[in-house]
Tab-separated table of C-alpha atoms and ligand atoms in Angstrom:
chain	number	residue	atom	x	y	z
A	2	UNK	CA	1.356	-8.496	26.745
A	3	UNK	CA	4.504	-10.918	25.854
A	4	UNK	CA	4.745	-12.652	22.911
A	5	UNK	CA	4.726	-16.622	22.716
A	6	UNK	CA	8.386	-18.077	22.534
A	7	UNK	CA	10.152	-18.215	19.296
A	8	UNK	CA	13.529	-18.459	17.862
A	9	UNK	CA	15.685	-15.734	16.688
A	10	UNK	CA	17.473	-15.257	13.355
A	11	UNK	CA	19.324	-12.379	11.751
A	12	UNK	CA	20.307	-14.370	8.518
A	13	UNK	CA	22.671	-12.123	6.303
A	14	UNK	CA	21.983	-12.955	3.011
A	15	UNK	CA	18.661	-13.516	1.215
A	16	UNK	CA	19.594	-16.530	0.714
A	17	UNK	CA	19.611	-17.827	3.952
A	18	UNK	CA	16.495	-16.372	4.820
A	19	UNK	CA	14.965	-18.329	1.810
A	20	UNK	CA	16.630	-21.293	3.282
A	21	UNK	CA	14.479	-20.832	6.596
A	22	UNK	CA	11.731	-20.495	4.729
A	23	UNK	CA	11.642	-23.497	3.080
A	24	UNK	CA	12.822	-25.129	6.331
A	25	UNK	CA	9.995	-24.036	8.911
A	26	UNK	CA	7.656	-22.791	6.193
A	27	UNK	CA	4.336	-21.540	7.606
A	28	UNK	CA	6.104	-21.851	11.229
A	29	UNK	CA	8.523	-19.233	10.233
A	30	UNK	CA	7.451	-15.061	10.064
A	31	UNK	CA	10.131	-12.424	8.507
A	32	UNK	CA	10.430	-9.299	10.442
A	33	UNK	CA	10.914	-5.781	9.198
A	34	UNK	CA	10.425	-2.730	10.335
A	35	UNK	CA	8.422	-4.876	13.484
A	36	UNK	CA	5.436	-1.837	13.601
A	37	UNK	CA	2.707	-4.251	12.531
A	38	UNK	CA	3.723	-7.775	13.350
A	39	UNK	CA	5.284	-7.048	16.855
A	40	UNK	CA	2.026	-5.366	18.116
A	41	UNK	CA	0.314	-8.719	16.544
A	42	UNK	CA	3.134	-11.360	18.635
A	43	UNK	CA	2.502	-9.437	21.931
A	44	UNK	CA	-1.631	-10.090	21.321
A	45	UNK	CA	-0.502	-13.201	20.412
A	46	UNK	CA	-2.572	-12.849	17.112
A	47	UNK	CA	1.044	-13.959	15.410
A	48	UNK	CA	2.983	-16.898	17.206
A	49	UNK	CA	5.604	-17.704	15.027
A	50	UNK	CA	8.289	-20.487	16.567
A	51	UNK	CA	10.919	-18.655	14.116
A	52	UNK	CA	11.749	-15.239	13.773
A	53	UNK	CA	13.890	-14.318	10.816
A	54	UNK	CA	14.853	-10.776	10.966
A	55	UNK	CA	15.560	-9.405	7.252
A	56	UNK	CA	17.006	-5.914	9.232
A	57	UNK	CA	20.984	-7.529	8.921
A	58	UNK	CA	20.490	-7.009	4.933
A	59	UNK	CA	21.714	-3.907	3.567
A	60	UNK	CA	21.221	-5.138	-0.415
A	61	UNK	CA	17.317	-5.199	1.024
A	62	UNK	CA	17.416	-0.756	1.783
A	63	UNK	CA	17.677	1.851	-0.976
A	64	UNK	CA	15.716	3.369	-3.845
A	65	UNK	CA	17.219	3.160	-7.385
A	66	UNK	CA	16.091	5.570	-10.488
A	67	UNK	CA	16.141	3.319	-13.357
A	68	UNK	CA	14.740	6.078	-15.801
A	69	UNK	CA	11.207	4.083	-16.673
A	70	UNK	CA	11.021	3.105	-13.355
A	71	UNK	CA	11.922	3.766	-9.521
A	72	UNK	CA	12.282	0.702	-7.678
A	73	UNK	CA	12.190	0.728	-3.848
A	74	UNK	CA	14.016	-1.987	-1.810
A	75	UNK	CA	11.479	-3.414	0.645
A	76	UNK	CA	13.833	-2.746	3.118
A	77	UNK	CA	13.581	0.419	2.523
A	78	UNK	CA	12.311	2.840	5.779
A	79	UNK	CA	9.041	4.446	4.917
A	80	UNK	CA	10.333	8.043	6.115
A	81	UNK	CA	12.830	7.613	3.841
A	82	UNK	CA	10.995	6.898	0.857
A	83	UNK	CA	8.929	10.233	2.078
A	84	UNK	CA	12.129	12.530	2.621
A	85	UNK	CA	14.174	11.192	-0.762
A	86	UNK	CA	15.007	13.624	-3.583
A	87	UNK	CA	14.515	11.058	-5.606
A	88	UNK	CA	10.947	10.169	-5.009
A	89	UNK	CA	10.316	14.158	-5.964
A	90	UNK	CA	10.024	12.566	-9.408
A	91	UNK	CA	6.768	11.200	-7.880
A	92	UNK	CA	5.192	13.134	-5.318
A	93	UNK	CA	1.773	11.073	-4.547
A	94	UNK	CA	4.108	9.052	-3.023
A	95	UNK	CA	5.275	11.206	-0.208
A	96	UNK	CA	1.802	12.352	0.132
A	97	UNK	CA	0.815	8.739	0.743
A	98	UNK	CA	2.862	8.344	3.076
A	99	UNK	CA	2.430	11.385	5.060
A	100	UNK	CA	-0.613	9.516	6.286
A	101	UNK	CA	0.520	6.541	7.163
A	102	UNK	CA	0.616	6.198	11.124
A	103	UNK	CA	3.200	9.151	12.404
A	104	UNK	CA	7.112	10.034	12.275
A	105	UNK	CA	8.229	7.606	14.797
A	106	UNK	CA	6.486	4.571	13.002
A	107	UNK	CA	7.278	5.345	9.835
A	108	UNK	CA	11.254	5.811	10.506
A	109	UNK	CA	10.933	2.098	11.873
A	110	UNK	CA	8.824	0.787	9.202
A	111	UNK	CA	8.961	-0.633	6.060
A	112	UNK	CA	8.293	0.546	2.826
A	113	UNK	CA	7.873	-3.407	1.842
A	114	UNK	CA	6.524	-4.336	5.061
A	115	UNK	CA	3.570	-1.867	5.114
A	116	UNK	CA	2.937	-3.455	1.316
A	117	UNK	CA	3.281	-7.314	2.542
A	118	UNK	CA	0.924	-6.558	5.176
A	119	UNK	CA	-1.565	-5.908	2.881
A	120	UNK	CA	-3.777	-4.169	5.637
A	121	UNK	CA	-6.934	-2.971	3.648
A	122	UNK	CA	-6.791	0.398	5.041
A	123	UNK	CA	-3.112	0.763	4.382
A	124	UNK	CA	-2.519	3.770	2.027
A	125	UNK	CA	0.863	2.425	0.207
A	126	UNK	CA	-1.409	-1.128	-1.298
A	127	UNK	CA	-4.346	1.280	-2.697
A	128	UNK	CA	-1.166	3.498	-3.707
A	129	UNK	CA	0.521	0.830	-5.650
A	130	UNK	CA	-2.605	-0.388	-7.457
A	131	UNK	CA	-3.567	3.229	-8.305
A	132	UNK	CA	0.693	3.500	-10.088
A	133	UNK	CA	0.081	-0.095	-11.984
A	134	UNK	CA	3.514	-0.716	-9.373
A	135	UNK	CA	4.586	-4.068	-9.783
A	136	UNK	CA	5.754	-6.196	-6.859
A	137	UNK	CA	9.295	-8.189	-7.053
A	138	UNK	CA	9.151	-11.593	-4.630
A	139	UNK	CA	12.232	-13.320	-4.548
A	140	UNK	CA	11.855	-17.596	-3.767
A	141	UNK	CA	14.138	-20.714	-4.583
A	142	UNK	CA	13.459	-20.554	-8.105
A	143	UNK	CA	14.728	-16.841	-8.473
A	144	UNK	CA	12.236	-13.647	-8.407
A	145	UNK	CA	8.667	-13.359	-9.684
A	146	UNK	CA	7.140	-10.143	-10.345
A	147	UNK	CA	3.527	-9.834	-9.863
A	148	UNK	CA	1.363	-6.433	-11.187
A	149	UNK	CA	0.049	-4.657	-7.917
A	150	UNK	CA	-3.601	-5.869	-9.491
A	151	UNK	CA	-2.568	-9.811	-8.879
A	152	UNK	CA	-0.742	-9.249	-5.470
A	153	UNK	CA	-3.614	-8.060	-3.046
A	154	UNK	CA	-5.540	-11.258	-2.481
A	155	UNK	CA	-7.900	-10.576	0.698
A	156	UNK	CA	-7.939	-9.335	4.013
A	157	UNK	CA	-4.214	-9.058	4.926
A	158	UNK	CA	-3.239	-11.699	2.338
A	159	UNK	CA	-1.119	-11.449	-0.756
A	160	UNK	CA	-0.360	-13.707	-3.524
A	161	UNK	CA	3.410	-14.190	-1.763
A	162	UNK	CA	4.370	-17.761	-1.236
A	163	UNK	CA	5.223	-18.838	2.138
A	164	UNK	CA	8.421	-19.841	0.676
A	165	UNK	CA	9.550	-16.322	-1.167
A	166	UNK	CA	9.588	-12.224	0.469
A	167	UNK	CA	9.072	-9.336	-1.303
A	168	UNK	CA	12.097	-7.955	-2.472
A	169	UNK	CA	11.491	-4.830	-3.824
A	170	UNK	CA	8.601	-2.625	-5.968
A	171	UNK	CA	8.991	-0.906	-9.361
A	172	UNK	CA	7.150	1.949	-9.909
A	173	UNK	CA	6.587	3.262	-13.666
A	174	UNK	CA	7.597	6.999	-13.593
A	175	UNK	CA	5.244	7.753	-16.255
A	176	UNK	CA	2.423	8.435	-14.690
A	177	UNK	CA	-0.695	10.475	-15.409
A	178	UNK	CA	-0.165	14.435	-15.215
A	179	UNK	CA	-2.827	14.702	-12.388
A	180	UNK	CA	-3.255	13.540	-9.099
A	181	UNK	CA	-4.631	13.376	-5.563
A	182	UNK	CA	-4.351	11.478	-2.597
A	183	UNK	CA	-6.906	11.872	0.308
A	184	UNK	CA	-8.322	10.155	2.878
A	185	UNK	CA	-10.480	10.396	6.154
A	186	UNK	CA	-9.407	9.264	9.417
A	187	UNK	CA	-10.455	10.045	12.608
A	188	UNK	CA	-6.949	11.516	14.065
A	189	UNK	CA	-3.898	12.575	11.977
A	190	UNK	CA	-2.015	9.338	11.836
A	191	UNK	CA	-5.269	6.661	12.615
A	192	UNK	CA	-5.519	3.893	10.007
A	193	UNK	CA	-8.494	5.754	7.256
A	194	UNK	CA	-11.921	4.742	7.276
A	195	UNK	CA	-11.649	5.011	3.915
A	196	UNK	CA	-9.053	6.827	1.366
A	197	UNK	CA	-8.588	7.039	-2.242
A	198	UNK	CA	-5.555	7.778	-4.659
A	199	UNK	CA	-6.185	9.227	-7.470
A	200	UNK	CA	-4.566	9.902	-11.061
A	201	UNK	CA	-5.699	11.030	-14.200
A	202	UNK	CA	-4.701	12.108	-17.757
A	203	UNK	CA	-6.825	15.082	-18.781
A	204	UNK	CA	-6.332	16.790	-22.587
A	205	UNK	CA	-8.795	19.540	-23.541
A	206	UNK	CA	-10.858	19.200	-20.750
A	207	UNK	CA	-11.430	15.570	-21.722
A	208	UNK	CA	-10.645	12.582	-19.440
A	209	UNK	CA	-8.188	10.610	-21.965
A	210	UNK	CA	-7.393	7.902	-18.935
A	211	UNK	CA	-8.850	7.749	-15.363
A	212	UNK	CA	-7.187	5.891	-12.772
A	213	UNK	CA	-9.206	5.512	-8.884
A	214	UNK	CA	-8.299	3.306	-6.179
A	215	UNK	CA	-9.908	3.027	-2.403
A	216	UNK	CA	-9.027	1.977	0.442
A	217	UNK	CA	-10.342	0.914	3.856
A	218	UNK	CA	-13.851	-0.189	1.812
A	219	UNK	CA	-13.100	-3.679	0.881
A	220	UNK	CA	-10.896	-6.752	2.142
A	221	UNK	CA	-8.554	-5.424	0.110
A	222	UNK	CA	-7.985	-2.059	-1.897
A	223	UNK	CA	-9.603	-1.757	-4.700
A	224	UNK	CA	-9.683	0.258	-8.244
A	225	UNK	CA	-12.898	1.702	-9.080
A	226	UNK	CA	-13.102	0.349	-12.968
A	227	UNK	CA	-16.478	1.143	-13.651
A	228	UNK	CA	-16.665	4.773	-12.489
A	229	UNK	CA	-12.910	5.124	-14.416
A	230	UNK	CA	-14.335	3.922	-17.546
A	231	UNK	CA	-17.281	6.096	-17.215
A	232	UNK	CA	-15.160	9.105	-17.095
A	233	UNK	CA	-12.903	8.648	-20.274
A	234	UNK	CA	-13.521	10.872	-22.784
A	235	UNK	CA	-15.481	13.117	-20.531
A	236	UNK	CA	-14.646	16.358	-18.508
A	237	UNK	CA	-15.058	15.065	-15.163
A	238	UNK	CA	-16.872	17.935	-13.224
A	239	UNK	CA	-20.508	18.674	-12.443
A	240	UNK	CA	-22.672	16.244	-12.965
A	241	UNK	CA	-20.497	13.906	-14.529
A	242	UNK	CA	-18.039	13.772	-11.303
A	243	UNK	CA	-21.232	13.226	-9.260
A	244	UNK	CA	-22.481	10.133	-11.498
A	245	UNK	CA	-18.429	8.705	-11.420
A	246	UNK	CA	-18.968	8.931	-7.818
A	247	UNK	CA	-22.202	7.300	-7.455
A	248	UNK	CA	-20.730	4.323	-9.795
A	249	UNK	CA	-18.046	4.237	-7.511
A	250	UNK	CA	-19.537	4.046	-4.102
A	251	UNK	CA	-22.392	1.826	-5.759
A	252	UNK	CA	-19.674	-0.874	-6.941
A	253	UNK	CA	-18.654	-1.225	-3.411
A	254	UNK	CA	-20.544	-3.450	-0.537
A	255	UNK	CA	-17.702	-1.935	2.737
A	256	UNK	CA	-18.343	-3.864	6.069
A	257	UNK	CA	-19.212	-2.287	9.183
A	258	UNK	CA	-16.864	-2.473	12.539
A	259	UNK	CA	-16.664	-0.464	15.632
A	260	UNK	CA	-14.728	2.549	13.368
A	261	UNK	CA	-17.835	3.090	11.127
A	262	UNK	CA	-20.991	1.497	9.753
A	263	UNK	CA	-20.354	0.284	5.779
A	264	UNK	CA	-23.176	2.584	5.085
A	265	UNK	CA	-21.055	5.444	5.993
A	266	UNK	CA	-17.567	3.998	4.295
A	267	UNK	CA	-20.053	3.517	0.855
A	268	UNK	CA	-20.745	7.599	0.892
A	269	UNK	CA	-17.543	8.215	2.169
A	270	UNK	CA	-16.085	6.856	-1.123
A	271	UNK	CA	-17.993	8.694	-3.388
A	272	UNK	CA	-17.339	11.973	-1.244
A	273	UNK	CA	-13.692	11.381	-1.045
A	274	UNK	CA	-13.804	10.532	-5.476
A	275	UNK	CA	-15.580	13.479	-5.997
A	276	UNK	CA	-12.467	16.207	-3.546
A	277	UNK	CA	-10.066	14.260	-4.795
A	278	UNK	CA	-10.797	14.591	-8.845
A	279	UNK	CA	-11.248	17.897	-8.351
A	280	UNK	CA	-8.039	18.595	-6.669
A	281	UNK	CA	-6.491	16.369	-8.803
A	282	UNK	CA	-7.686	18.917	-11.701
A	283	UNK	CA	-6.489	22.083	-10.049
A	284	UNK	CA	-3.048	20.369	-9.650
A	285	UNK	CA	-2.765	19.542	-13.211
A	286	UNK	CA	0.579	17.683	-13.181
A	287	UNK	CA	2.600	15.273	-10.972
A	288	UNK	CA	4.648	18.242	-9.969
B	327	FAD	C1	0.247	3.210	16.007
B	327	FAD	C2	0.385	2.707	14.585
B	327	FAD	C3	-0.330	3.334	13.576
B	327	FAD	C4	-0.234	2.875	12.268
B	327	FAD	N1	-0.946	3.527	11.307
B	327	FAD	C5	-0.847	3.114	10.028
B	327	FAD	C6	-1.555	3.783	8.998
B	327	FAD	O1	-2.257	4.779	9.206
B	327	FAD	N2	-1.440	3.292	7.734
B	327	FAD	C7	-0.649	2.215	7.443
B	327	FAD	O2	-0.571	1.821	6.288
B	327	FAD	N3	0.053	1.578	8.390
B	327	FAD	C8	-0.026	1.999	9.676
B	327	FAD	N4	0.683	1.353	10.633
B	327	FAD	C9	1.492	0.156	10.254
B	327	FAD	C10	2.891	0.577	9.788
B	327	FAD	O3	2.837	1.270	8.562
B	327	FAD	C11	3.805	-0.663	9.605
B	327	FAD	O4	5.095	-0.188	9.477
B	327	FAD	C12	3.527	-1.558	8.411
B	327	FAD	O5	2.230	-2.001	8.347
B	327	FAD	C13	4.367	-2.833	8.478
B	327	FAD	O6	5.663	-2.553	8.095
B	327	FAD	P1	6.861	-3.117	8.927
B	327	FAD	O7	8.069	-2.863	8.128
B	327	FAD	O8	6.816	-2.562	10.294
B	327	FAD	O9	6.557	-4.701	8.909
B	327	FAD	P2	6.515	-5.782	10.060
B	327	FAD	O10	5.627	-5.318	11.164
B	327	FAD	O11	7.881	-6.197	10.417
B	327	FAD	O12	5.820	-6.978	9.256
B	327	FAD	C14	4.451	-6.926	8.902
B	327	FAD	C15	4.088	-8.207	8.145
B	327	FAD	O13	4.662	-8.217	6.846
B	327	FAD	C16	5.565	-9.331	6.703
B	327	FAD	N5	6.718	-8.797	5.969
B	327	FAD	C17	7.443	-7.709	6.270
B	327	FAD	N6	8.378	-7.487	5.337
B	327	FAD	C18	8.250	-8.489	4.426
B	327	FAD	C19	8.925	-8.797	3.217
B	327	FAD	N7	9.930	-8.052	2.751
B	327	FAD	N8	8.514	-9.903	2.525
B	327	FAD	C20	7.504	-10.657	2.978
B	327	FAD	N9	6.810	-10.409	4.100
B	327	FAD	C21	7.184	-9.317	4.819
B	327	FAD	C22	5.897	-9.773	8.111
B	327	FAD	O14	6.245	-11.158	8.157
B	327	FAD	C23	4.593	-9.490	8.826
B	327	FAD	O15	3.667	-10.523	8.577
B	327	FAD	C24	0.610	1.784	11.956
B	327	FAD	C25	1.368	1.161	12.971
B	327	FAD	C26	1.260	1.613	14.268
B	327	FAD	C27	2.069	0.938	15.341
């Protein structure tokens, strides 16, 4: 398959690219890392007359430690979010990651760019909702920053402007002591019928916070609240781990495709809540 014609940019500030944004607007598509959108131009599910290529700015890579938070450029190569000493401050990230598609891909693609995508089965946008992340989009009036719980709007839509990009994402790096990520796919690498992330803040045996997000269940990821609620104040094993995970897979309505019935995503969930508190209990910290 060949893409539909289109014009190429490689603007080299941000500026600029904002500038073609506001000129061809919903005509116009940024590229990144190109592991998503490319596939989608060749099926000609994408035909944008203007391709701005973000790849010409370098203030658009890196990952900063401001102490409270880590904030990742969206530029930003997803293997090297995964291999950075600095993300060792939170590893659920790099264990996120280490499921999204395979090396190759993720050396290409975009930290950002996986996020923007907003895929429902993407790990990183369950991820980000599951760290309270927030999201930085720059536009002509300057940069907005929108919590990870406003930014996922529906199926492979996000509260971005056609006129802004996302910039970068802040991460808190006080998180809860224990976590797990996990998900089911049907090859290493496959997009997850369904996956959840995982942190919690356990004292005494006690669930003092609780913090579950899916993905691949809904149009777009989503945090369990009910079953999270449910388990504070609680030790979350037994019988109370199987009731968090019945409120959790009974809170969700997943639609079938040809990758699995929403019956099966549904119990899926509740399977997946249920390995991945436990492990998040044996692991005990973010270490
Ligand atoms: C075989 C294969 C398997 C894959 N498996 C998985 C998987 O298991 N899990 C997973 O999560 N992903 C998977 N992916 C997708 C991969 O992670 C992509 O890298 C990611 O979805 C898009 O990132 P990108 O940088 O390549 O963005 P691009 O493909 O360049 O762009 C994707 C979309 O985001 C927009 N965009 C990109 N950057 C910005 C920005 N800074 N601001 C605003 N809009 C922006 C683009 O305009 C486009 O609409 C897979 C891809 C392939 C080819």
């Amino acid at each position: 398959m060949k893409p539909a014609p289109f014009k190429y940019v490689v603007p080299d500030t941000v500026d600029e690219v904002l500038a073609l944004q506001a000129e061809h607007e919903d005509e116009a598509k940024v590229l990144a890392g190109g592991q998503s959108l490319v596939a989608l131009m060749n099926f000609r599910m994408a035909q944008p007359s203007v391709l701005i290529d973000l790849n010409g700015l370098t203030s658009l890579s890196g990952i900063e430690n401001g102490g409270p938070v880590i904030e990742i450029k969206a530029l930003t190569r997803q293997l090297e979010v995964e291999r950075s000493a600095t993300m060792t401050a939170l590893p659920i990230v790099a264990e996120a990651l280490r499921h999204v598609a395979h090396v190759a891909i993720r050396a290409r693609g975009t930290f950002g760019g996986n996020i923007a995508h907003a895929d429902p089965a993407s790990e990183l946008p369950a991820l980000m909702l599951a760290l309270e992340a927030e999201m930085v989009a720059t536009g002509p009036d300057g940069e907005r920053v929108i919590p990870a719980a406003d930014f996922f709007k529906g199926y492979f839509t996000t509260s971005l402007e056609p006129t802004e990009i996302l910039t970068s994402v802040r991460i808190p790096t006080k998180q809860p002591g224990a976590w797990a990520f996990m998900e089911l796919a049907r090859r290493h690498g496959d997009f997850a019928l369904a996956g959840v992330a995982t942190l919690l803040d356990v004292e005494d045996g006690r669930c003092r916070s609780a913090r579950i997000a899916l993905f691949g269940v809904a149009d777009t990821p989503v945090r369990a609240t009910e079953a999270e609620a449910f388990l504070v104040g609680k030790d979350p094993v037994g019988e109370v781990l199987e009731e968090a995970a019945r409120i959790t897979a009974e809170a969700l309505n997943p639609s079938s495709d040809i990758h699995a019935p929403g019956a099966y995503r549904k119990k899926l969930s509740s399977v997946l809540v249920k390995r991945a508190v436990t492990a998040a209990l044996n692991r005990g910290d973010m270490g």
